[in-house]
Coordinates of C-alpha atoms in Angstrom, one line a residue:
X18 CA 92.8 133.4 129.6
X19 CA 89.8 131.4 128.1
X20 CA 91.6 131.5 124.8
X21 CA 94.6 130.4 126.3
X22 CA 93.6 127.4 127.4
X23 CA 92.0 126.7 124.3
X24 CA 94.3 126.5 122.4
X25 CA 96.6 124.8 125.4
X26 CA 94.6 122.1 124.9
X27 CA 94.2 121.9 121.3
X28 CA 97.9 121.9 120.7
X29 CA 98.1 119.1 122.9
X30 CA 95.4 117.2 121.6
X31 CA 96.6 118.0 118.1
X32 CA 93.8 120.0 117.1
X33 CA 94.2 123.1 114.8
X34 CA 92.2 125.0 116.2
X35 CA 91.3 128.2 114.5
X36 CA 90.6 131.1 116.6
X37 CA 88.0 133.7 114.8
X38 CA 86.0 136.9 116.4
X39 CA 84.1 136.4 119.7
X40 CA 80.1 136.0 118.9
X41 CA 78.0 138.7 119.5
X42 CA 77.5 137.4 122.9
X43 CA 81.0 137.1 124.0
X44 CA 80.3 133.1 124.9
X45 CA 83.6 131.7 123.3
X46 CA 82.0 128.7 120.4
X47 CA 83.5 125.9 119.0
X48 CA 82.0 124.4 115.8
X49 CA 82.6 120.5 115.0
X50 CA 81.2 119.5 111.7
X51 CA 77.5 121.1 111.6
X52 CA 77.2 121.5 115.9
X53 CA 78.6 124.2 118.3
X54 CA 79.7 124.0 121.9
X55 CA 79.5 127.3 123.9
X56 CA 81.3 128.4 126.8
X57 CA 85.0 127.4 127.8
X58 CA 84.6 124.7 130.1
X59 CA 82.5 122.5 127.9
X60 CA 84.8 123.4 125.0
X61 CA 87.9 121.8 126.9
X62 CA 86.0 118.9 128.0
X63 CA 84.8 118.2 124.0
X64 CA 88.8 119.1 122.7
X65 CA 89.5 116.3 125.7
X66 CA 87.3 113.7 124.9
X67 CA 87.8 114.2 121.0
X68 CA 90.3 111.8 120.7
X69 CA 89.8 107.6 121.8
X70 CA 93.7 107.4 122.2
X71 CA 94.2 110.8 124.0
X72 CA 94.8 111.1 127.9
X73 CA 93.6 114.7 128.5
X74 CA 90.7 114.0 129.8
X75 CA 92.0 111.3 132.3
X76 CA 93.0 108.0 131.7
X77 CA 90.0 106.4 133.8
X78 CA 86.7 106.9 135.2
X79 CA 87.8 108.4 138.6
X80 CA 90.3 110.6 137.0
X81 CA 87.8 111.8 134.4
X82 CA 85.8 112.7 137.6
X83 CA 89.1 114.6 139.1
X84 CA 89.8 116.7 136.1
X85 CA 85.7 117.8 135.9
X86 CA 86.8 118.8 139.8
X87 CA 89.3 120.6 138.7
X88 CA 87.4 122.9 136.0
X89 CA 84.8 123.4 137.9
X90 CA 86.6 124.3 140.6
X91 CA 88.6 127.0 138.5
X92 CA 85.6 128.1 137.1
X93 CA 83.9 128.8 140.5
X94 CA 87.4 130.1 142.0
X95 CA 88.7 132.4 139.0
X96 CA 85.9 132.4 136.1
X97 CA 84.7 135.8 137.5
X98 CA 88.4 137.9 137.6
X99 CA 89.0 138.8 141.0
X100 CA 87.8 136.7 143.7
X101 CA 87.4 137.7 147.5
X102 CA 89.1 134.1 147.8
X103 CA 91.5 134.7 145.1
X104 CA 94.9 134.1 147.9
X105 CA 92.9 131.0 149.5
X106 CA 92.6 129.4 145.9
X107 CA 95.8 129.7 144.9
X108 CA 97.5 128.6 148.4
X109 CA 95.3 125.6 147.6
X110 CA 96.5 124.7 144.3
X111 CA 100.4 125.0 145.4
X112 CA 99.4 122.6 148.4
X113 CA 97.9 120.2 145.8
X114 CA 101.1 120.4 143.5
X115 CA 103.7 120.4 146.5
X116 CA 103.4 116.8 145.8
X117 CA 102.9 116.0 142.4
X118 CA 103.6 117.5 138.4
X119 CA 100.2 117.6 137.2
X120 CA 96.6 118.1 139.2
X121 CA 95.2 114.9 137.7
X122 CA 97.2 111.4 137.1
X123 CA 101.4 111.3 136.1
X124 CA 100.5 113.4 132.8
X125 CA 99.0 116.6 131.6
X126 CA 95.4 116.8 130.9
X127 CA 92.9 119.5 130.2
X128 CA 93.0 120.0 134.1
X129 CA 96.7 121.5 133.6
X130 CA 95.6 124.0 130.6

């Protein structure tokens, strides 16, 4: 799933974004130029922020804040596989999207991936 949304969000920010063997460690890495980001969360939020132009990551301050919400919050809900709170996550999410297309803002942003 981690993959996934990986390359979700490279697609979308443009990014070809090569896919090679997990580490030793099984922490997924992304290399840019001579540094490496480790684990999925922080990985979206660099492919988000790569771009100046871009509107994945939000396209202000508070919705910046609102997509962080929302990965963290899927971390903490899902990161782990099954969840005793697995039903009460996901009848949260539909509630939140009854209403609207996307979780953050009138477009798609790493939040959606």
């Amino acid at each position: 799933v981690n993959l996934v949304k990986m390359k979700v969000v490279a697609h979308a920010a443009g990014v070809d974004l090569k896919i090679e063997k997990a580490p030793p460690s099984g922490v997924p890495e992304l290399t840019v130029g001579s540094s490496v980001v480790r684990y999925t969360g922080a990985i979206l939020r660099c492919l988000g922020k790569m771009f100046e132009n871009s509107s994945l990551y939000g396209t202000c301050f508070v919705e910046t804040a609102q997509v962080d919400s929302w990965l963290d919050w899927t971390e903490l809900e899902f990161g782990a596989g099954e969840s005793p709170n697995t039903e009460a996550a996901l009848e949260r999410l539909e509630k939140h999207l009854e209403t609207r297309t996307f979780l953050v803002g009138q477009r798609f942003s790493v939040a959606d991936a």
